[in-house]
Amino acid sequence: MVQTPGEEAANPADDPTYQHFVRLIVHSEPAIRRFIRSLMPSEVGVDDLVQETALESWQKFSHFLSTRTEEKEEEEFLRWALTIARFKVMSWQRNRNRDRMVFREEVIEALAETAAASEPEWKEELAAVESCLQSLPPAQRRLLLAVHRSGDSVSRIATETGTPQRKLYAQLYALRRILLDCVQSRLRGPLAHE
Amino acid sequence: MNKQNRQFDDRIWQAIDQRLSAEQWEQFQDELVNNLQFRDAYLKALRLTQALTELANTIGTSSELDSTKLADVAREIHRSPTHNTSRRYSWVPACLAAVAAIVLLWLAGSWLLPWSGRAGTEPAPFASTSPAEQETMLSGHAVLNRSVNVPWSEADAIYFPGDVLPGGEFHLPGGVIELDMFCGARVTVEGPATLVFLSDWVLEVRQGRLKATVPPVARGFTVQAADRRIVDLGTEFAVLVEPDGASVSVLDGEVELHSVGDPPRLLRQGDRWNLAGANTDDELVQSIEELEAALADGTRQALAREAAWEAASRTVEEDPRLIAYFPIARVYRDGQHGFSAAGPAAGSIEALLVGPVRSDWNRFGTQRTALEFQRLGARIRTHIPGEFSALTLACWARIDGLNNRYNALFMADGYENGEPHWQVRDDGRLMFSVMVDDSQKIEFFNERDQRVVRDAGLHRVYFTEPILDVSLQGKWLHLAASYDPTNRIVRQFVNGKIVSEHTIEPKFLVRQLRIGNAEIGNWGQPFRKTSWFAIRNLHGAIDELAIYGAALSPEEIAAIFEASKPAAY
């Protein structure tokens, strides 16, 4: 996953700095990925940007090490990496604003702020989605999962099942709304009734 | 969720799924920059899809999703109600029904019954005809019990006792309501108030005053106000939130006050606590007494309303055009086997309860004189002799579900020449018809079923647009239909307003109208040649049926509605 530019060590795995970096990046990678996706109009390009961010983080890792405070290293690293990610996303979209629908710079700025702030809640959110998903009838649950599985798409499922796309989207949106409502109410749930 | 919110949020999903046009994409970005709430909603929605993708990919290797071959998905989609050929509309029973209504409306996008299968209507992913496979889902955390003097505006939603209040923000324009949270806490609220139903257990008050009574099963019920959480420990307490201050007062038992950064604080009976701003305590306690008084006043109002109706009803019955008039609240006592008509036909026309006809609260909520036909053998039989030159049928009806293809309001037995049928189709259309020539066999192409249908007899059914949608389910409605051969016009009315008007074509004109043996709430078919019969019992209740041998004017129908409506209308 990370292409090290390390020159000193013949085998980078032996480099303690590199091992340090790997530990941090492995821990942060899912959050970086979610953050990048939040600033992108679709999945397209997200993988590449995660790679680029990781690479640049490694290239500038010594700078990070010189400025960090010891205590909350993981949190600090993530914050730092997200800043790098944000610039990567901006330049990616700047380079493509002629040939496809991308976000304007001011949109990315606005989204970045909100997206970074909500990151710490991810685990709770995921748990809430999972339990809300369990409360759906099995058929609806399977439909939702099938549609969101990487590599699958509504249009493919529509074609293969002979369902009009419009209809499938309408079902999908209704199900997502229900789920979102459930997740929101779970996250705001009462103190006394966990 | 209102329509605007839905569009609001459909755009979010469309953006996530890359379904916006270039122009819409620009507008969408503007919204993201300028509207913090929208941006927040977008990111929440996006994170939901991220979570779903993550779960789909991890669960994807387990057995659950492996069994989701696309063929299975296809089968499930095809089993869903949009593809259901029987198209039976099943309103789930009792309390779930009202809740389902909210969700269905919310899901449907259309005011019509959502899965009626016509082009252009959106499918509802939940509603099912086979409960074993799918379950209807709902959104809401509380039921409205009573409301007094609430100035509901037509533009906003109007709620009636028994309605489930939707989750999220709820605005009470004024008056007083009593609601039951699903957790069991009973809350009395004085308007104007803004509440947010966060869950079955948590209610946020942004403005207004309320009293919560919390029985032991609902212990833990929480009110959020002024950034604090008031957690109940089995008690009664009051909360007031005004622009310049907020306070809580414990009337009985104990509550725990939680605020960020402080340890919970225990408040006991008689304690008052200022949550924010100016001291409002004395006012609060006093206002609670006013709340109680307002609710008691509501009961008095209902009784007064009924008394006013009763007086008006005695005037109505003097109308010489009345053929039969059944003001059930006046002529029927719970448990009786039948009752007599009032008005000119008093003494000559009787109505007989047959089978499991049950009585329920009338539209005023004062006595159990509304008669229900929930079970399929239930019917009220009557015999109305004579020939008439015109007809008007009117009644109060509460329709709990359109479970049958046709649901009877008032039906002449044999449907012979000149006899009326008045019913509701399962797509929410009122139907009024008169038999023209029962000796003819008619074949016609039924657009709904897309096939040629044979019909016994020449008749014409006058349909309204679909008006009985789920939002009106369980509500008392005044329904009327008039057949006017002189002016060749058929009119149908809901709550005093015309909902359809049809010209009677010469071929379908009937000048001599009859009723004879007839049923309220079901259809008797005495001439059928087998033991099989069509199921048309009304899942609902009927009250105050009036039949006139003349075509009443729209103004007269409106006046009847006005004089007989309950307080909340």
PDB file of N, CA and C in Angstrom, chain B residues 372-419:
ATOM      1  N   GLU B 372     -69.627  -0.465  13.400  1.00  0.00           N
ATOM      2  CA  GLU B 372     -68.489  -0.950  12.603  1.00  0.00           C
ATOM      3  C   GLU B 372     -68.798  -2.265  11.905  1.00  0.00           C
ATOM      4  N   PHE B 373     -68.149  -2.435  10.755  1.00  0.00           N
ATOM      5  CA  PHE B 373     -68.412  -3.627   9.939  1.00  0.00           C
ATOM      6  C   PHE B 373     -67.124  -4.385   9.650  1.00  0.00           C
ATOM      7  N   GLN B 374     -66.213  -4.355  10.625  1.00  0.00           N
ATOM      8  CA  GLN B 374     -64.878  -4.930  10.430  1.00  0.00           C
ATOM      9  C   GLN B 374     -64.919  -6.408  10.044  1.00  0.00           C
ATOM     10  N   ARG B 375     -65.828  -7.139  10.650  1.00  0.00           N
ATOM     11  CA  ARG B 375     -65.857  -8.583  10.353  1.00  0.00           C
ATOM     12  C   ARG B 375     -66.787  -8.822   9.185  1.00  0.00           C
ATOM     13  N   LEU B 376     -66.425  -9.792   8.354  1.00  0.00           N
ATOM     14  CA  LEU B 376     -67.062  -9.800   7.044  1.00  0.00           C
ATOM     15  C   LEU B 376     -68.540 -10.141   7.034  1.00  0.00           C
ATOM     16  N   GLY B 377     -69.050 -10.739   8.090  1.00  0.00           N
ATOM     17  CA  GLY B 377     -70.489 -11.007   8.113  1.00  0.00           C
ATOM     18  C   GLY B 377     -71.316  -9.837   8.640  1.00  0.00           C
ATOM     19  N   ALA B 378     -70.636  -8.773   9.062  1.00  0.00           N
ATOM     20  CA  ALA B 378     -71.351  -7.674   9.714  1.00  0.00           C
ATOM     21  C   ALA B 378     -72.099  -6.815   8.703  1.00  0.00           C
ATOM     22  N   ARG B 379     -73.330  -6.469   8.995  1.00  0.00           N
ATOM     23  CA  ARG B 379     -74.126  -5.648   8.091  1.00  0.00           C
ATOM     24  C   ARG B 379     -75.309  -5.044   8.840  1.00  0.00           C
ATOM     25  N   ILE B 380     -75.841  -3.933   8.335  1.00  0.00           N
ATOM     26  CA  ILE B 380     -77.108  -3.427   8.848  1.00  0.00           C
ATOM     27  C   ILE B 380     -78.094  -3.500   7.695  1.00  0.00           C
ATOM     28  N   ARG B 381     -79.184  -4.180   7.912  1.00  0.00           N
ATOM     29  CA  ARG B 381     -80.173  -4.329   6.832  1.00  0.00           C
ATOM     30  C   ARG B 381     -81.354  -3.402   7.073  1.00  0.00           C
ATOM     31  N   THR B 382     -81.865  -2.920   5.949  1.00  0.00           N
ATOM     32  CA  THR B 382     -83.040  -2.076   6.052  1.00  0.00           C
ATOM     33  C   THR B 382     -83.891  -2.268   4.796  1.00  0.00           C
ATOM     34  N   HIS B 383     -85.090  -1.753   4.844  1.00  0.00           N
ATOM     35  CA  HIS B 383     -85.941  -1.805   3.651  1.00  0.00           C
ATOM     36  C   HIS B 383     -86.543  -0.421   3.465  1.00  0.00           C
ATOM     37  N   ILE B 384     -86.307   0.153   2.298  1.00  0.00           N
ATOM     38  CA  ILE B 384     -86.803   1.494   2.038  1.00  0.00           C
ATOM     39  C   ILE B 384     -87.718   1.445   0.820  1.00  0.00           C
ATOM     40  N   PRO B 385     -89.015   1.518   1.024  1.00  0.00           N
ATOM     41  CA  PRO B 385     -89.960   1.381  -0.092  1.00  0.00           C
ATOM     42  C   PRO B 385     -90.062   2.687  -0.882  1.00  0.00           C
ATOM     43  N   GLY B 386     -90.688   2.615  -2.021  1.00  0.00           N
ATOM     44  CA  GLY B 386     -91.012   3.836  -2.765  1.00  0.00           C
ATOM     45  C   GLY B 386     -90.186   4.040  -4.018  1.00  0.00           C
ATOM     46  N   GLU B 387     -90.631   5.019  -4.812  1.00  0.00           N
ATOM     47  CA  GLU B 387     -89.906   5.431  -6.018  1.00  0.00           C
ATOM     48  C   GLU B 387     -89.636   6.911  -5.912  1.00  0.00           C
ATOM     49  N   PHE B 388     -88.456   7.317  -6.393  1.00  0.00           N
ATOM     50  CA  PHE B 388     -88.054   8.702  -6.189  1.00  0.00           C
ATOM     51  C   PHE B 388     -87.547   9.290  -7.495  1.00  0.00           C
ATOM     52  N   SER B 389     -87.695  10.599  -7.600  1.00  0.00           N
ATOM     53  CA  SER B 389     -87.276  11.240  -8.859  1.00  0.00           C
ATOM     54  C   SER B 389     -85.817  11.698  -8.791  1.00  0.00           C
ATOM     55  N   ALA B 390     -85.239  11.633  -7.634  1.00  0.00           N
ATOM     56  CA  ALA B 390     -83.816  11.976  -7.470  1.00  0.00           C
ATOM     57  C   ALA B 390     -83.357  11.345  -6.165  1.00  0.00           C
ATOM     58  N   LEU B 391     -82.039  11.353  -5.911  1.00  0.00           N
ATOM     59  CA  LEU B 391     -81.533  10.732  -4.677  1.00  0.00           C
ATOM     60  C   LEU B 391     -80.343  11.513  -4.132  1.00  0.00           C
ATOM     61  N   THR B 392     -80.278  11.612  -2.814  1.00  0.00           N
ATOM     62  CA  THR B 392     -79.048  12.081  -2.175  1.00  0.00           C
ATOM     63  C   THR B 392     -78.748  11.145  -1.013  1.00  0.00           C
ATOM     64  N   LEU B 393     -77.538  10.656  -0.967  1.00  0.00           N
ATOM     65  CA  LEU B 393     -77.102   9.824   0.156  1.00  0.00           C
ATOM     66  C   LEU B 393     -76.034  10.604   0.918  1.00  0.00           C
ATOM     67  N   ALA B 394     -76.115  10.590   2.228  1.00  0.00           N
ATOM     68  CA  ALA B 394     -75.093  11.277   3.021  1.00  0.00           C
ATOM     69  C   ALA B 394     -74.849  10.487   4.294  1.00  0.00           C
ATOM     70  N   CYS B 395     -73.610  10.450   4.729  1.00  0.00           N
ATOM     71  CA  CYS B 395     -73.321   9.794   6.013  1.00  0.00           C
ATOM     72  C   CYS B 395     -71.991  10.281   6.545  1.00  0.00           C
ATOM     73  N   TRP B 396     -71.743  10.014   7.806  1.00  0.00           N
ATOM     74  CA  TRP B 396     -70.414  10.158   8.382  1.00  0.00           C
ATOM     75  C   TRP B 396     -69.783   8.780   8.358  1.00  0.00           C
ATOM     76  N   ALA B 397     -68.563   8.696   7.883  1.00  0.00           N
ATOM     77  CA  ALA B 397     -67.899   7.397   7.815  1.00  0.00           C
ATOM     78  C   ALA B 397     -66.468   7.521   8.315  1.00  0.00           C
ATOM     79  N   ARG B 398     -66.049   6.489   8.991  1.00  0.00           N
ATOM     80  CA  ARG B 398     -64.645   6.395   9.399  1.00  0.00           C
ATOM     81  C   ARG B 398     -64.099   5.152   8.716  1.00  0.00           C
ATOM     82  N   ILE B 399     -63.187   5.333   7.762  1.00  0.00           N
ATOM     83  CA  ILE B 399     -62.694   4.196   6.991  1.00  0.00           C
ATOM     84  C   ILE B 399     -61.301   3.836   7.491  1.00  0.00           C
ATOM     85  N   ASP B 400     -61.218   2.644   8.072  1.00  0.00           N
ATOM     86  CA  ASP B 400     -59.943   2.241   8.690  1.00  0.00           C
ATOM     87  C   ASP B 400     -59.038   1.536   7.699  1.00  0.00           C
ATOM     88  N   GLY B 401     -59.622   1.033   6.633  1.00  0.00           N
ATOM     89  CA  GLY B 401     -58.792   0.336   5.654  1.00  0.00           C
ATOM     90  C   GLY B 401     -59.633  -0.003   4.445  1.00  0.00           C
ATOM     91  N   LEU B 402     -58.985  -0.009   3.277  1.00  0.00           N
ATOM     92  CA  LEU B 402     -59.718  -0.409   2.070  1.00  0.00           C
ATOM     93  C   LEU B 402     -59.259  -1.819   1.725  1.00  0.00           C
ATOM     94  N   ASN B 403     -59.686  -2.750   2.545  1.00  0.00           N
ATOM     95  CA  ASN B 403     -59.162  -4.106   2.445  1.00  0.00           C
ATOM     96  C   ASN B 403     -59.740  -4.877   1.274  1.00  0.00           C
ATOM     97  N   ASN B 404     -60.956  -4.494   0.881  1.00  0.00           N
ATOM     98  CA  ASN B 404     -61.589  -5.208  -0.219  1.00  0.00           C
ATOM     99  C   ASN B 404     -61.471  -4.388  -1.495  1.00  0.00           C
ATOM    100  N   ARG B 405     -61.638  -5.060  -2.601  1.00  0.00           N
ATOM    101  CA  ARG B 405     -61.606  -4.325  -3.863  1.00  0.00           C
ATOM    102  C   ARG B 405     -62.674  -3.236  -3.833  1.00  0.00           C
ATOM    103  N   TYR B 406     -63.910  -3.626  -3.423  1.00  0.00           N
ATOM    104  CA  TYR B 406     -64.989  -2.653  -3.245  1.00  0.00           C
ATOM    105  C   TYR B 406     -65.434  -2.708  -1.796  1.00  0.00           C
ATOM    106  N   ASN B 407     -65.634  -1.549  -1.213  1.00  0.00           N
ATOM    107  CA  ASN B 407     -65.958  -1.465   0.206  1.00  0.00           C
ATOM    108  C   ASN B 407     -67.270  -0.710   0.352  1.00  0.00           C
ATOM    109  N   ALA B 408     -68.261  -1.386   0.917  1.00  0.00           N
ATOM    110  CA  ALA B 408     -69.635  -0.884   0.857  1.00  0.00           C
ATOM    111  C   ALA B 408     -69.913   0.241   1.843  1.00  0.00           C
ATOM    112  N   LEU B 409     -70.597   1.275   1.355  1.00  0.00           N
ATOM    113  CA  LEU B 409     -71.178   2.276   2.247  1.00  0.00           C
ATOM    114  C   LEU B 409     -72.670   1.993   2.372  1.00  0.00           C
ATOM    115  N   PHE B 410     -73.353   2.086   1.235  1.00  0.00           N
ATOM    116  CA  PHE B 410     -74.792   1.793   1.240  1.00  0.00           C
ATOM    117  C   PHE B 410     -75.136   1.136  -0.089  1.00  0.00           C
ATOM    118  N   MET B 411     -75.703  -0.068  -0.023  1.00  0.00           N
ATOM    119  CA  MET B 411     -75.892  -0.861  -1.237  1.00  0.00           C
ATOM    120  C   MET B 411     -77.294  -1.446  -1.288  1.00  0.00           C
ATOM    121  N   ALA B 412     -77.969  -1.182  -2.422  1.00  0.00           N
ATOM    122  CA  ALA B 412     -79.241  -1.866  -2.645  1.00  0.00           C
ATOM    123  C   ALA B 412     -78.921  -3.334  -2.926  1.00  0.00           C
ATOM    124  N   ASP B 413     -79.719  -4.201  -2.363  1.00  0.00           N
ATOM    125  CA  ASP B 413     -79.464  -5.651  -2.459  1.00  0.00           C
ATOM    126  C   ASP B 413     -79.238  -6.163  -3.879  1.00  0.00           C
ATOM    127  N   GLY B 414     -80.280  -6.056  -4.679  1.00  0.00           N
ATOM    128  CA  GLY B 414     -80.259  -6.750  -5.966  1.00  0.00           C
ATOM    129  C   GLY B 414     -79.561  -5.976  -7.052  1.00  0.00           C
ATOM    130  N   TYR B 415     -79.369  -4.690  -6.837  1.00  0.00           N
ATOM    131  CA  TYR B 415     -78.838  -3.790  -7.863  1.00  0.00           C
ATOM    132  C   TYR B 415     -79.684  -3.924  -9.127  1.00  0.00           C
ATOM    133  N   GLU B 416     -80.998  -3.788  -8.904  1.00  0.00           N
ATOM    134  CA  GLU B 416     -81.913  -3.854 -10.035  1.00  0.00           C
ATOM    135  C   GLU B 416     -82.121  -2.449 -10.588  1.00  0.00           C
ATOM    136  N   ASN B 417     -82.936  -2.348 -11.619  1.00  0.00           N
ATOM    137  CA  ASN B 417     -83.108  -1.064 -12.295  1.00  0.00           C
ATOM    138  C   ASN B 417     -83.460   0.059 -11.312  1.00  0.00           C
ATOM    139  N   GLY B 418     -82.718   1.142 -11.414  1.00  0.00           N
ATOM    140  CA  GLY B 418     -82.995   2.314 -10.594  1.00  0.00           C
ATOM    141  C   GLY B 418     -82.408   2.258  -9.193  1.00  0.00           C
ATOM    142  N   GLU B 419     -81.707   1.162  -8.877  1.00  0.00           N
ATOM    143  CA  GLU B 419     -81.175   1.032  -7.508  1.00  0.00           C
ATOM    144  C   GLU B 419     -79.730   1.525  -7.420  1.00  0.00           C
TER     145      GLU B 419
END
